[in-house]
Coordinates of N, CA and C in Angstrom, one line a residue:
M289 N 109.8 131.9 96.5 CA 109.4 130.9 97.6 C 109.5 129.5 97.0
A290 N 109.9 128.6 97.7 CA 110.0 127.2 97.3 C 108.6 126.5 97.2
A291 N 108.5 125.6 96.3 CA 107.2 124.9 96.1 C 107.0 124.0 97.4
M292 N 105.7 123.9 97.7 CA 105.3 123.2 98.9 C 104.8 121.8 98.5
T293 N 105.2 120.8 99.2 CA 104.7 119.4 99.1 C 103.5 119.2 100.1
E294 N 102.4 118.8 99.5 CA 101.2 118.8 100.4 C 101.2 117.5 101.3
L295 N 100.7 117.7 102.5 CA 100.5 116.5 103.4 C 99.0 116.1 103.2
N296 N 98.7 114.9 103.7 CA 97.3 114.4 103.7 C 96.6 115.1 104.9
A297 N 95.3 115.3 104.7 CA 94.5 116.0 105.7 C 93.3 115.1 106.0
D298 N 93.0 114.9 107.3 CA 91.8 114.1 107.8 C 91.1 115.1 108.7
F299 N 89.9 115.4 108.2 CA 89.0 116.3 109.0 C 88.3 115.4 110.0
G300 N 88.6 115.6 111.3 CA 88.1 114.7 112.3 C 86.9 115.3 113.1
R301 N 87.0 115.2 114.4 CA 86.0 115.6 115.4 C 85.8 117.1 115.2
E302 N 84.5 117.5 115.3 CA 84.1 118.9 115.1 C 82.9 119.2 116.0
T303 N 83.0 120.4 116.7 CA 81.9 120.9 117.5 C 81.6 122.3 117.0
D304 N 80.6 122.9 117.7 CA 80.3 124.3 117.4 C 81.5 125.3 117.7
N305 N 82.4 124.8 118.7 CA 83.4 125.7 119.2 C 84.8 125.4 118.6
D306 N 85.0 124.2 118.1 CA 86.4 123.8 117.6 C 86.3 122.7 116.6
A307 N 87.4 122.5 115.9 CA 87.5 121.4 115.0 C 89.0 120.8 115.0
E308 N 89.1 119.6 114.7 CA 90.4 118.9 114.6 C 90.7 118.5 113.2
V309 N 91.9 118.8 112.7 CA 92.4 118.3 111.4 C 93.7 117.6 111.7
V310 N 93.9 116.4 111.2 CA 95.1 115.7 111.4 C 95.8 115.7 110.0
L311 N 97.0 116.3 110.0 CA 97.8 116.3 108.8 C 98.8 115.1 109.0
S312 N 99.0 114.4 107.9 CA 99.9 113.2 108.0 C 100.7 113.1 106.7
K313 N 101.8 112.3 106.8 CA 102.7 112.0 105.7 C 101.9 111.2 104.7
T314 N 102.2 111.4 103.4 CA 101.7 110.5 102.4 C 102.5 109.2 102.4
E315 N 102.0 108.2 101.7 CA 102.7 107.0 101.7 C 104.2 107.1 101.1
M316 N 104.3 107.9 100.1 CA 105.6 108.2 99.5 C 106.5 108.9 100.5
Q317 N 105.9 109.9 101.2 CA 106.7 110.7 102.1 C 107.2 109.7 103.3
R318 N 106.3 108.8 103.7 CA 106.7 107.9 104.8 C 107.8 107.0 104.4
K319 N 107.8 106.6 103.1 CA 108.8 105.6 102.6 C 110.1 106.2 102.0
R320 N 110.0 107.5 101.6 CA 111.1 108.2 101.0 C 111.6 109.5 101.7
T321 N 110.9 110.6 101.2 CA 111.4 111.9 101.6 C 111.4 112.2 103.1
L322 N 110.4 111.6 103.8 CA 110.4 111.9 105.3 C 110.6 110.6 106.1
K323 N 111.2 109.6 105.5 CA 111.4 108.4 106.2 C 112.3 108.6 107.4
D324 N 111.9 108.1 108.5 CA 112.7 108.2 109.8 C 112.7 109.6 110.3
I325 N 111.9 110.5 109.8 CA 111.9 111.9 110.3 C 110.6 112.1 111.1
K326 N 110.7 112.6 112.3 CA 109.6 112.8 113.2 C 109.2 114.3 113.2
F327 N 107.9 114.5 112.9 CA 107.4 115.9 112.9 C 107.7 116.6 114.3
S328 N 107.6 115.8 115.4 CA 107.8 116.3 116.7 C 109.2 116.8 116.9
D329 N 110.2 116.3 116.1 CA 111.6 116.8 116.2 C 111.8 118.2 115.5
H330 N 110.7 118.6 114.8 CA 110.8 119.8 114.0 C 109.7 120.8 114.4
M331 N 109.3 120.7 115.7 CA 108.2 121.6 116.2 C 108.5 123.1 116.0
Q332 N 109.8 123.5 116.2 CA 110.1 124.9 116.0 C 110.0 125.4 114.6
S333 N 110.0 124.5 113.6 CA 109.8 125.0 112.2 C 108.4 125.0 111.7
I334 N 107.4 124.6 112.6 CA 106.0 124.6 112.2 C 105.4 126.0 112.3
E335 N 104.8 126.4 111.2 CA 104.2 127.7 111.2 C 102.7 127.6 110.9
K336 N 101.9 128.5 111.5 CA 100.5 128.6 111.1 C 100.3 130.0 110.6
I337 N 99.7 130.1 109.4 CA 99.5 131.4 108.7 C 98.0 131.5 108.5
H338 N 97.4 132.5 109.0 CA 96.0 132.8 108.8 C 95.8 133.8 107.8
T339 N 95.2 133.4 106.7 CA 95.0 134.4 105.5 C 93.6 135.0 105.5
G340 N 92.7 134.5 106.4 CA 91.3 134.9 106.3 C 90.4 133.9 105.6
T341 N 91.0 133.3 104.5 CA 90.2 132.3 103.8 C 90.7 130.9 104.1
S342 N 91.9 130.8 104.8 CA 92.5 129.5 105.1 C 93.4 129.7 106.3
L343 N 93.7 128.5 106.9 CA 94.7 128.4 107.9 C 95.8 127.5 107.3
D344 N 96.9 128.1 107.0 CA 98.0 127.4 106.3 C 99.0 126.9 107.3
I345 N 99.2 125.6 107.3 CA 100.2 125.0 108.2 C 101.4 124.6 107.3
R346 N 102.6 125.1 107.8 CA 103.9 124.9 107.0 C 104.9 124.3 108.0
I347 N 105.7 123.4 107.5 CA 106.8 122.8 108.2 C 108.0 122.6 107.2
T348 N 109.1 123.1 107.6 CA 110.3 123.0 106.8 C 111.2 121.9 107.4
I349 N 111.6 120.9 106.6 CA 112.4 119.8 107.0 C 113.5 119.6 105.9
N350 N 114.7 119.7 106.3 CA 115.9 119.5 105.4 C 115.8 120.5 104.2
G351 N 115.4 121.7 104.4 CA 115.2 122.7 103.4 C 114.0 122.5 102.5
E352 N 113.2 121.5 102.7 CA 112.0 121.3 101.9 C 110.8 121.7 102.7
L353 N 109.8 122.3 102.0 CA 108.6 122.8 102.6 C 107.4 121.9 102.4
Y354 N 106.8 121.5 103.5 CA 105.6 120.7 103.5 C 104.4 121.4 104.2
G355 N 103.2 121.0 103.9 CA 102.1 121.7 104.6 C 100.8 121.3 104.0
Y356 N 99.8 122.1 104.4 CA 98.4 122.0 103.9 C 97.7 123.3 104.2
D357 N 96.8 123.7 103.3 CA 96.0 124.9 103.5 C 94.6 124.5 103.9
I358 N 94.2 124.7 105.2 CA 92.9 124.3 105.6 C 91.9 125.5 105.3
P359 N 90.9 125.2 104.5 CA 90.0 126.3 104.0 C 89.0 126.7 105.2
I360 N 88.8 128.0 105.3 CA 87.8 128.6 106.2 C 86.8 129.2 105.3
P361 N 85.5 128.8 105.5 CA 84.4 129.3 104.6 C 84.4 130.8 104.6
T362 N 84.0 131.4 103.4 CA 83.9 132.8 103.3 C 83.0 133.4 104.3
G363 N 83.4 134.5 105.0 CA 82.6 135.1 105.9 C 82.7 134.6 107.4
E364 N 83.4 133.4 107.5 CA 83.5 132.8 108.8 C 84.8 133.1 109.4
R365 N 84.9 133.0 110.7 CA 86.2 133.4 111.4 C 86.6 132.4 112.5
I366 N 87.9 132.3 112.6 CA 88.5 131.5 113.7 C 89.4 132.4 114.6
Y367 N 89.8 131.8 115.7 CA 90.8 132.4 116.5 C 92.2 131.9 116.2
P368 N 92.9 132.5 115.3 CA 94.2 131.9 114.9 C 95.2 131.8 116.0
D369 N 95.2 132.7 116.9 CA 96.2 132.7 118.0 C 95.9 131.5 119.0
K370 N 94.7 131.0 119.0 CA 94.4 129.9 119.9 C 94.6 128.6 119.3
T371 N 94.9 128.5 118.0 CA 95.2 127.3 117.3 C 96.3 126.5 118.0
V372 N 96.0 125.2 118.2 CA 97.0 124.3 118.9 C 97.5 123.3 117.9
L373 N 98.9 123.2 117.8 CA 99.5 122.3 117.0 C 100.2 121.2 117.8
D374 N 99.9 120.0 117.5 CA 100.4 118.8 118.3 C 101.1 117.8 117.4
P375 N 102.4 118.0 117.1 CA 103.1 117.1 116.2 C 103.5 115.8 116.9
S376 N 103.5 114.7 116.2 CA 104.0 113.4 116.7 C 105.0 112.9 115.6
N377 N 105.1 111.6 115.5 CA 106.1 111.0 114.5 C 105.7 111.4 113.1
D378 N 104.5 110.9 112.7 CA 104.0 111.1 111.3 C 102.9 112.0 111.1
T379 N 102.4 112.6 112.2 CA 101.2 113.5 112.1 C 101.4 114.8 112.8
I380 N 100.6 115.8 112.4 CA 100.4 117.0 113.1 C 99.0 117.2 113.4
K381 N 98.5 117.2 114.6 CA 97.2 117.4 115.0 C 97.0 118.9 115.1
V382 N 96.0 119.5 114.4 CA 95.7 120.9 114.4 C 94.3 121.1 115.1
K383 N 94.2 121.8 116.2 CA 93.0 122.1 116.8 C 92.7 123.6 116.6
I384 N 91.6 123.8 115.9 CA 91.2 125.1 115.4 C 90.0 125.6 116.3
F385 N 90.0 126.8 116.9 CA 88.9 127.3 117.6 C 88.2 128.3 116.8
K386 N 86.8 128.1 116.7 CA 86.0 128.9 115.9 C 85.5 130.2 116.6
E387 N 85.4 131.3 115.9 CA 84.8 132.5 116.4 C 83.3 132.6 116.0
T388 N 83.1 132.0 114.8 CA 81.7 132.0 114.3 C 81.3 130.5 114.1
L389 N 80.0 130.3 113.9 CA 79.5 128.9 113.8 C 79.5 128.5 112.4
F390 N 80.3 127.4 112.1 CA 80.5 126.9 110.7 C 81.0 125.5 110.8
S391 N 81.0 124.8 109.6 CA 81.5 123.5 109.5 C 82.7 123.4 108.6
L392 N 83.9 123.0 109.1 CA 85.0 122.8 108.2 C 84.7 121.7 107.1
K393 N 84.1 120.6 107.6 CA 83.8 119.5 106.7 C 82.9 120.0 105.5
S394 N 82.0 120.8 105.8 CA 81.1 121.3 104.7 C 81.9 122.2 103.8
A395 N 82.8 122.9 104.3 CA 83.7 123.8 103.4 C 84.5 122.9 102.5
M396 N 84.9 121.8 102.9 CA 85.7 120.9 102.0 C 84.9 120.3 100.9
M397 N 83.6 120.2 101.1 CA 82.7 119.5 100.1 C 82.3 120.5 99.0
R398 N 82.6 121.8 99.1 CA 82.2 122.8 98.1 C 83.1 122.7 96.9

């Protein structure tokens, strides 16, 4: 499997039922490797992979793999099939629906 280049992640609005994470291009990606490339033009290549301990978002562009692994706290559960991906020019908004009560932001601080 090819090495993945990580996107930036911003953990935004969160409620008891859902959470939003916005994945975005790094500065170097905006200026070089992904310059003038819109994530929305590659919607069909975006994958979400639920491992139980993370929700992995992957997008393949020009044969290169980009993404981010969103950690899910141990013992907590999400509804992976309900996850909504909303790509735009430089970002992919990920809306995660929770099955159990937990905080994604707290998981990131561990």
